[in-house]
């Protein structure tokens, strides 16, 4: 087994443990037991349980950003891109890693951890803002602050994500997302065009 494969195996097992027991209740001993990898083997790849968490975050965001980049590179209108982005969000929302992020951030007692998570979210917001800025320049959307527009869209989706954590009704979630998208797009579309 290659080093990268074993590292991912440990991370995948840790993720399943985090999702089953919660981040705070999962121990390295539990990860050892479930993975079959010795404690020394785990510490060969990761300095701590938190290090495993950050590896999972980095891997998840890399996948998310790669998929988002494909959407933004398509030669379609911004409305279609935003719609595809929301569909992308809906496909990934039931990935329970969202719950893990929320739990971790609620328990994070260091500004460093919050800053680190902010760095990941900022990458997605910057890509969204760049797309909105280009759409504003083309006159496709009303001239608004692109960064704030990205924050608004992200906040809408984050709120829907929190509702998902509580209600777990995919049909209601899809309808909520579609309604929110409709309201958002009617607010940003350039009615002059």
Short mmCIF file of C-alpha atoms in Angstrom, two decimals:
data_model
loop_
_atom_site.label_atom_id
_atom_site.label_comp_id
_atom_site.label_asym_id
_atom_site.label_seq_id
_atom_site.Cartn_x
_atom_site.Cartn_y
_atom_site.Cartn_z
CA UNK A 1 0.00 0.00 0.00
CA UNK A 2 1.46 3.37 -1.00
CA UNK A 3 2.07 6.08 1.58
CA UNK A 4 -0.67 8.28 0.08
CA UNK A 5 -3.15 5.41 0.00
CA UNK A 6 -2.49 4.49 3.64
CA UNK A 7 -2.80 8.14 4.68
CA UNK A 8 -6.15 8.35 2.89
CA UNK A 9 -7.27 5.05 4.45
CA UNK A 10 -6.54 6.43 7.93
CA UNK A 11 -8.30 9.68 7.06
CA UNK A 12 -11.35 7.84 5.68
CA UNK A 13 -11.60 5.68 8.80
CA UNK A 14 -11.19 8.76 11.00
CA UNK A 15 -13.96 10.50 9.05
CA UNK A 16 -16.31 7.57 9.61
CA UNK A 17 -15.44 7.65 13.33
CA UNK A 18 -15.94 11.42 13.50
CA UNK A 19 -19.32 11.10 11.81
CA UNK A 20 -20.42 8.21 14.03
CA UNK A 21 -19.23 9.58 17.38
CA UNK A 22 -18.59 13.26 16.72
CA UNK A 23 -15.21 14.91 16.46
CA UNK A 24 -14.82 15.57 20.17
CA UNK A 25 -15.76 12.04 21.26
CA UNK A 26 -13.55 10.27 18.72
CA UNK A 27 -10.17 9.22 20.06
CA UNK A 28 -7.03 8.17 18.25
CA UNK A 29 -7.44 4.79 19.98
CA UNK A 30 -10.83 4.39 18.27
CA UNK A 31 -9.25 5.23 14.91
CA UNK A 32 -6.52 2.64 15.64
CA UNK A 33 -9.13 -0.01 16.49
CA UNK A 34 -11.32 0.62 13.44
CA UNK A 35 -8.48 1.11 10.93
CA UNK A 36 -6.27 -1.72 12.09
CA UNK A 37 -3.31 0.66 11.79
CA UNK A 38 -1.09 0.91 14.85
CA UNK A 39 -0.99 4.12 16.86
CA UNK A 40 2.60 4.60 15.72
CA UNK A 41 1.44 4.09 12.13
CA UNK A 42 -1.20 6.77 12.51
CA UNK A 43 1.31 9.16 14.07
CA UNK A 44 3.68 8.46 11.17
CA UNK A 45 1.16 10.17 8.89
CA UNK A 46 -0.57 12.59 11.25
CA UNK A 47 0.67 14.59 14.23
CA UNK A 48 -2.72 14.52 15.98
CA UNK A 49 -6.44 13.93 15.63
CA UNK A 50 -6.78 17.59 14.66
CA UNK A 51 -4.16 17.07 11.95
CA UNK A 52 -6.35 14.29 10.51
CA UNK A 53 -9.33 16.65 10.59
CA UNK A 54 -7.42 19.35 8.68
CA UNK A 55 -6.30 16.79 6.11
CA UNK A 56 -9.96 15.86 5.58
CA UNK A 57 -10.92 19.54 5.28
CA UNK A 58 -8.16 20.17 2.75
CA UNK A 59 -9.12 17.11 0.70
CA UNK A 60 -12.82 17.97 0.78
CA UNK A 61 -12.27 21.60 -0.21
CA UNK A 62 -9.89 20.58 -3.02
CA UNK A 63 -12.62 18.35 -4.47
CA UNK A 64 -15.26 21.06 -3.95
CA UNK A 65 -13.11 23.71 -5.62
CA UNK A 66 -12.24 21.45 -8.58
CA UNK A 67 -15.95 20.84 -9.20
CA UNK A 68 -16.73 24.55 -8.74
CA UNK A 69 -13.94 25.50 -11.16
CA UNK A 70 -15.47 23.24 -13.83
CA UNK A 71 -18.77 25.07 -13.41
CA UNK A 72 -17.20 28.54 -13.72
CA UNK A 73 -15.20 27.56 -16.82
CA UNK A 74 -18.31 26.57 -18.78
CA UNK A 75 -19.40 28.96 -21.50
CA UNK A 76 -22.89 29.61 -20.12
CA UNK A 77 -24.61 32.58 -18.54
CA UNK A 78 -23.97 33.54 -14.94
CA UNK A 79 -27.55 32.59 -14.11
CA UNK A 80 -26.82 29.06 -15.39
CA UNK A 81 -23.53 28.98 -13.46
CA UNK A 82 -25.19 30.07 -10.22
CA UNK A 83 -27.94 27.50 -10.80
CA UNK A 84 -25.32 24.78 -11.41
CA UNK A 85 -23.44 25.90 -8.30
CA UNK A 86 -26.61 25.54 -6.22
CA UNK A 87 -27.23 22.11 -7.76
CA UNK A 88 -23.63 21.22 -6.89
CA UNK A 89 -24.30 22.38 -3.33
CA UNK A 90 -27.46 20.25 -3.17
CA UNK A 91 -25.56 17.16 -4.34
CA UNK A 92 -22.93 17.65 -1.66
CA UNK A 93 -25.10 18.90 1.22
CA UNK A 94 -25.93 15.49 2.57
CA UNK A 95 -22.25 14.72 2.79
CA UNK A 96 -22.18 14.64 6.56
CA UNK A 97 -18.83 16.40 6.59
CA UNK A 98 -20.81 19.65 6.83
CA UNK A 99 -21.96 18.58 10.28
CA UNK A 100 -18.37 17.83 11.19
CA UNK A 101 -17.26 21.32 10.11
CA UNK A 102 -20.01 22.89 12.21
CA UNK A 103 -19.19 20.78 15.26
CA UNK A 104 -15.48 21.51 14.96
CA UNK A 105 -16.00 25.26 14.57
CA UNK A 106 -18.42 25.40 17.51
CA UNK A 107 -15.83 23.69 19.70
CA UNK A 108 -12.77 25.41 18.28
CA UNK A 109 -11.25 27.43 21.05
CA UNK A 110 -8.42 28.91 19.06
CA UNK A 111 -8.41 31.79 16.64
CA UNK A 112 -5.88 29.81 14.61
CA UNK A 113 -8.46 27.07 13.89
CA UNK A 114 -11.09 29.62 12.91
CA UNK A 115 -8.59 31.46 10.70
CA UNK A 116 -7.63 28.20 9.02
CA UNK A 117 -11.26 27.36 8.20
CA UNK A 118 -11.81 30.93 7.02
CA UNK A 119 -8.94 30.49 4.57
CA UNK A 120 -10.74 27.58 2.90
CA UNK A 121 -14.08 29.37 2.71
CA UNK A 122 -12.36 32.48 1.38
CA UNK A 123 -11.08 30.55 -1.64
CA UNK A 124 -14.63 29.64 -2.67
CA UNK A 125 -15.86 33.18 -2.01
CA UNK A 126 -13.04 34.63 -4.13
CA UNK A 127 -13.99 32.41 -7.07
CA UNK A 128 -17.64 33.39 -6.73
CA UNK A 129 -16.74 37.08 -6.46
CA UNK A 130 -14.60 36.88 -9.62
CA UNK A 131 -17.50 35.31 -11.49
CA UNK A 132 -19.90 38.01 -10.27
CA UNK A 133 -17.43 40.77 -11.15
CA UNK A 134 -17.19 39.44 -14.72
CA UNK A 135 -21.00 39.22 -14.92
CA UNK A 136 -21.33 42.81 -13.70
CA UNK A 137 -18.80 43.94 -16.32
CA UNK A 138 -20.82 42.20 -19.06
CA UNK A 139 -23.98 43.93 -17.81
CA UNK A 140 -25.55 40.54 -17.12
CA UNK A 141 -26.14 41.44 -13.47
CA UNK A 142 -26.77 44.71 -11.68
CA UNK A 143 -23.59 46.46 -10.64
CA UNK A 144 -23.17 45.39 -7.03
CA UNK A 145 -20.14 44.71 -4.89
CA UNK A 146 -18.98 41.29 -6.19
CA UNK A 147 -17.50 40.19 -2.87
CA UNK A 148 -20.66 41.09 -0.94
CA UNK A 149 -22.78 39.37 -3.59
CA UNK A 150 -20.70 36.21 -3.11
CA UNK A 151 -21.15 36.54 0.67
CA UNK A 152 -24.91 36.81 0.24
CA UNK A 153 -25.11 33.69 -1.94
CA UNK A 154 -22.82 31.79 0.43
CA UNK A 155 -24.86 32.92 3.45
CA UNK A 156 -28.08 31.76 1.82
CA UNK A 157 -26.59 28.34 1.12
CA UNK A 158 -25.02 28.09 4.58
CA UNK A 159 -28.42 28.82 6.12
CA UNK A 160 -30.03 26.15 3.97
CA UNK A 161 -27.23 23.81 5.03
CA UNK A 162 -28.00 24.41 8.69
CA UNK A 163 -31.66 23.62 8.04
CA UNK A 164 -30.52 20.39 6.43
CA UNK A 165 -28.70 19.48 9.64
CA UNK A 166 -31.96 19.86 11.56
CA UNK A 167 -34.76 18.73 9.23
CA UNK A 168 -33.03 16.21 6.90
CA UNK A 169 -35.83 16.50 4.32
CA UNK A 170 -34.19 16.50 0.90
CA UNK A 171 -37.42 17.42 -0.94
CA UNK A 172 -38.05 20.48 1.24
CA UNK A 173 -34.37 21.34 1.03
CA UNK A 174 -34.45 21.23 -2.79
CA UNK A 175 -37.56 23.43 -2.91
CA UNK A 176 -36.03 25.85 -0.39
CA UNK A 177 -32.84 26.04 -2.41
CA UNK A 178 -34.77 26.68 -5.65
CA UNK A 179 -36.88 29.40 -4.02
CA UNK A 180 -33.80 31.04 -2.48
CA UNK A 181 -32.04 30.90 -5.85
CA UNK A 182 -35.05 32.49 -7.55
CA UNK A 183 -35.17 35.30 -4.97
CA UNK A 184 -31.40 35.82 -5.18
CA UNK A 185 -31.31 35.90 -9.00
CA UNK A 186 -34.25 38.29 -9.26
CA UNK A 187 -32.39 40.58 -6.90
CA UNK A 188 -29.15 40.60 -8.90
CA UNK A 189 -30.34 40.36 -12.51
CA UNK A 190 -29.93 43.46 -14.62
CA UNK A 191 -33.52 44.26 -15.55
CA UNK A 192 -32.31 46.68 -18.25
CA UNK A 193 -30.83 43.89 -20.34
#
